[in-house]
Coordinates of C-alpha atoms in Angstrom, one line a residue:
M1 CA 6.5 -4.6 11.8
T2 CA 9.2 -3.0 9.5
A3 CA 10.8 -4.3 6.5
Y4 CA 12.5 -2.9 3.3
Y5 CA 11.4 -3.4 -0.2
R6 CA 13.0 -2.7 -3.7
I7 CA 10.2 -1.3 -6.1
A8 CA 11.3 0.3 -9.3
E9 CA 14.9 0.5 -8.1
R10 CA 13.8 2.4 -5.0
I11 CA 14.3 1.1 -1.4
I12 CA 11.2 1.7 0.6
C13 CA 10.9 1.0 4.5
V14 CA 7.5 -0.1 5.2
A15 CA 6.2 0.1 8.8
S16 CA 2.8 -1.7 9.2
L17 CA 0.3 -2.5 11.9
F18 CA -0.4 -6.1 10.3
E19 CA 1.7 -8.8 8.9
E20 CA -0.2 -9.4 5.8
V21 CA 1.0 -6.3 4.0
H22 CA 4.6 -8.0 4.2
Q23 CA 3.1 -11.2 2.7
F24 CA 1.7 -9.2 0.0
L25 CA 5.1 -7.4 -0.7
Y26 CA 7.4 -10.5 0.0
A27 CA 8.7 -10.8 -3.6
Y28 CA 10.1 -7.3 -3.3
R29 CA 11.8 -7.7 -0.1
T30 CA 15.5 -6.8 0.3
E31 CA 17.8 -6.3 3.1
G32 CA 18.3 -2.9 4.9
Q33 CA 20.2 -0.7 2.6
Q34 CA 20.1 3.1 2.2
I35 CA 16.5 3.8 1.9
D36 CA 14.8 6.3 -0.6
F37 CA 11.8 7.0 1.6
S38 CA 9.6 5.3 4.3
V39 CA 5.9 4.6 4.6
A40 CA 4.2 4.1 8.0
I41 CA 0.6 3.1 8.4
T42 CA -1.8 4.4 11.0
L43 CA -5.3 3.4 11.9
S44 CA -6.5 6.8 10.4
D45 CA -4.9 5.5 7.0
I46 CA -7.0 2.4 7.3
A47 CA -10.1 4.4 8.1
F48 CA -9.5 6.5 5.1
E49 CA -9.4 3.5 2.9
R50 CA -12.6 2.0 4.5
E51 CA -14.5 5.1 3.8
R52 CA -13.0 5.4 0.1
S53 CA -14.0 1.8 -0.6
E54 CA -17.5 2.3 0.8
A55 CA -18.0 5.4 -1.3
E56 CA -16.8 3.7 -4.4
R57 CA -19.1 0.5 -3.7
Q58 CA -22.1 3.0 -3.3
I59 CA -21.2 5.0 -6.6
E60 CA -21.0 1.6 -8.4
G61 CA -24.4 0.5 -7.0
L62 CA -22.7 -2.4 -5.0
S63 CA -23.9 -3.5 -1.7
P64 CA -21.7 -2.6 1.4
H65 CA -19.0 -5.0 2.1
H66 CA -16.6 -5.2 5.2
F67 CA -13.0 -5.3 4.2
S68 CA -10.6 -6.5 6.7
D69 CA -8.2 -4.0 8.3
P70 CA -5.1 -6.0 7.0
Y71 CA -6.5 -5.8 3.4
L72 CA -7.3 -2.1 3.7
E73 CA -3.7 -1.6 5.1
T74 CA -2.3 -3.1 1.7
L75 CA -4.3 -0.4 0.0
A76 CA -2.9 2.3 2.1
V77 CA 0.6 1.1 1.7
Y78 CA 0.2 0.9 -2.2
R79 CA -1.4 4.6 -2.2
K80 CA 1.4 5.9 -0.1
I81 CA 4.1 4.4 -2.4
A82 CA 2.3 5.4 -5.6
E83 CA 2.0 9.0 -4.3
K84 CA 5.7 9.2 -3.4
M85 CA 7.1 7.5 -6.5
P86 CA 6.6 10.6 -9.0
D87 CA 9.3 12.4 -6.7
Y88 CA 11.7 9.7 -8.2
G89 CA 10.5 9.9 -11.8
V90 CA 8.4 6.8 -11.4
V91 CA 4.6 6.3 -11.9
L92 CA 2.9 3.3 -10.6
F93 CA -0.3 1.9 -12.3
H94 CA -2.4 -0.9 -11.1
G95 CA -2.6 -3.5 -14.0
S96 CA -6.4 -3.1 -14.5
C97 CA -5.9 0.5 -15.5
I98 CA -3.8 -0.6 -18.5
A99 CA -6.5 -3.1 -19.6

């Protein structure tokens, strides 16, 4: 599925494998306009997020946890958007980083 979102005054086209990412981003949805950039998620992006999450849990001494592919896709979308936004003079932070 593909949809458009306005985040920090940028229009981002998000192509996902699962619907859940679009539910997560629903408040930012906009109609197709001239996009600033696109984000497309692959199964390898989801596998990367799974490996990263497992490694972080191990470092933190937490037991393994199986995260769903749709949840891991939301992490992959956020990561790809956050990595691209500095090209537009924007830095994204997760709220817990500020706390």
